[in-house]
Coordinates of C-alpha atoms in Angstrom, one line a residue:
M265 CA 14.5 5.6 13.8
A266 CA 12.8 3.2 16.3
L267 CA 9.4 1.7 15.7
P268 CA 6.7 2.0 18.4
N269 CA 5.7 -1.2 20.1
G270 CA 2.2 -2.5 20.3
P271 CA -0.8 -3.3 18.1
V272 CA -1.3 0.3 17.0
W273 CA 1.1 -0.2 14.1
L274 CA -0.8 -3.2 12.7
D275 CA -3.7 -1.1 11.4
R276 CA -3.9 2.1 9.5
P277 CA -7.3 3.7 10.3
D278 CA -7.4 6.4 7.6
V279 CA -5.2 6.3 4.5
V280 CA -5.3 8.9 1.8
I281 CA -5.0 7.3 -1.7
P282 CA -4.8 9.1 -5.0
R283 CA -7.7 8.6 -7.4
A284 CA -5.6 7.0 -10.0
L285 CA -4.5 4.2 -7.6
R286 CA -8.0 3.8 -6.3
T287 CA -9.2 3.3 -9.8
Y288 CA -6.5 0.9 -10.7
L289 CA -7.2 -1.2 -7.5
G290 CA -10.9 -1.1 -8.2
I291 CA -11.8 0.1 -4.7
N292 CA -14.2 2.7 -3.4
E293 CA -13.6 5.4 -0.8
G294 CA -14.6 4.2 2.7
R295 CA -14.2 1.0 4.7
Q296 CA -11.9 -1.7 3.4
N297 CA -11.4 -5.4 4.2
R298 CA -8.8 -6.6 1.8
L299 CA -6.3 -3.7 1.5
C300 CA -2.8 -3.6 3.0
L301 CA -0.1 -0.9 2.9
A302 CA 3.5 -1.9 2.3
W303 CA 6.0 0.6 3.6
S304 CA 9.6 0.9 4.7
I305 CA 11.6 3.3 6.8
N306 CA 14.2 3.6 4.0
N307 CA 12.7 5.5 1.1
G308 CA 15.9 5.5 -1.0
H309 CA 15.0 2.6 -3.3
L310 CA 13.5 3.4 -6.6
D311 CA 12.0 -0.1 -7.3
R312 CA 9.6 -0.3 -4.3
F313 CA 7.2 -2.4 -6.5
M314 CA 9.7 -5.3 -6.8
L315 CA 10.7 -5.1 -3.1
T316 CA 7.0 -5.4 -2.2
V317 CA 6.7 -8.5 -4.5
R318 CA 9.7 -10.1 -2.9
A319 CA 8.4 -9.5 0.6
L320 CA 5.0 -10.9 -0.5
E321 CA 6.7 -14.1 -1.8
T322 CA 8.1 -14.7 1.6
V323 CA 5.0 -13.9 3.7
I324 CA 2.2 -15.4 1.6
G325 CA 4.1 -17.7 -0.8
S326 CA 5.2 -17.2 -4.3
K327 CA 2.2 -19.0 -5.9
D328 CA -0.3 -16.6 -4.2
V329 CA 1.4 -13.3 -5.2
R330 CA -0.3 -13.5 -8.6
F331 CA -3.7 -13.1 -6.9
C332 CA -2.7 -9.8 -5.3
R333 CA -3.0 -6.5 -7.1
I334 CA -0.1 -4.1 -6.2
A335 CA -0.2 -0.4 -6.8
F336 CA 2.9 1.7 -6.1
D337 CA 2.5 5.3 -5.0
P338 CA 5.7 7.1 -6.1
H339 CA 4.8 10.3 -4.2
Q340 CA 4.6 8.6 -0.8
F341 CA 7.1 5.8 -1.5
H342 CA 4.8 3.0 -0.4
A343 CA 2.7 0.3 -2.1
F344 CA -0.9 -0.7 -1.7
V345 CA -1.7 -4.5 -1.9
L346 CA -5.2 -5.5 -2.7
C347 CA -5.6 -9.1 -1.4
P348 CA -8.1 -11.5 -3.0
T349 CA -9.6 -12.4 0.4
H350 CA -9.9 -10.9 3.9
E351 CA -8.0 -13.9 5.3
M352 CA -4.9 -13.1 3.2
A353 CA -5.1 -9.4 4.3
M354 CA -5.1 -10.6 7.9
L355 CA -2.1 -12.8 7.2
L356 CA -0.2 -9.7 5.9
R357 CA -1.4 -7.6 8.9
G358 CA 1.7 -6.8 11.0
A359 CA 4.0 -9.0 8.9
S360 CA 7.4 -7.8 7.7
D361 CA 10.2 -9.2 5.6
E362 CA 13.8 -8.3 5.1
V363 CA 14.6 -7.8 1.4
G364 CA 18.3 -7.0 0.8
N365 CA 19.2 -4.2 3.2
D366 CA 15.6 -3.1 3.6
R367 CA 12.7 -4.3 5.7
I368 CA 9.2 -4.1 4.2
F369 CA 6.3 -3.7 6.7
F370 CA 2.6 -4.5 6.0
N371 CA -0.3 -2.7 7.7
Y372 CA -4.0 -3.5 7.3
V373 CA -5.9 -0.5 5.9
L374 CA -9.2 0.1 7.7
R375 CA -10.5 3.1 5.7
V376 CA -9.5 4.9 2.4
T377 CA -10.1 8.5 1.8
V378 CA -9.4 10.5 -1.3
P379 CA -7.4 13.8 -1.2
P380 CA -9.1 17.1 -2.2
F381 CA -9.2 17.8 -5.9
G382 CA -6.3 20.3 -5.9
D383 CA -4.1 18.1 -3.7
D384 CA -4.4 14.9 -5.8
V385 CA -1.8 13.9 -8.2
D386 CA -2.9 14.6 -11.8
Q387 CA -6.1 16.3 -10.5
H388 CA -4.9 19.9 -10.5
L389 CA -5.8 22.8 -12.8
R390 CA -2.7 22.5 -15.0
T391 CA -3.7 18.9 -15.9
M392 CA -7.3 19.9 -16.4
R393 CA -6.2 22.5 -19.0
L394 CA -4.4 19.8 -21.0
M395 CA -7.6 17.8 -21.3

């Protein structure tokens, strides 16, 4: 699968994020200025979290990874990285790193939306009946 060229792949204008991940990251729906999306063409790896950490070590430095909050979305096979500053998010924007046989790409997230109640993970009627 070939990647398109150009700056269109540096930013993600609208990203749907489950409520649980949004709560963990401490972000609200709407415009973002410190959030990045880590993704890969290969979705076969189970430990996407550690691949993201390894890629962050290379791009921003191992001492600065501790300041980032990382949330893995197992249903979409990508991770969200909440950076401590806008400058660090801009450093990740468009960056990529090869980890093993995989390449992790980072995109800057412009806006976050929440899926409808019935489409969200753990926000469906069966779960509500258990509560």
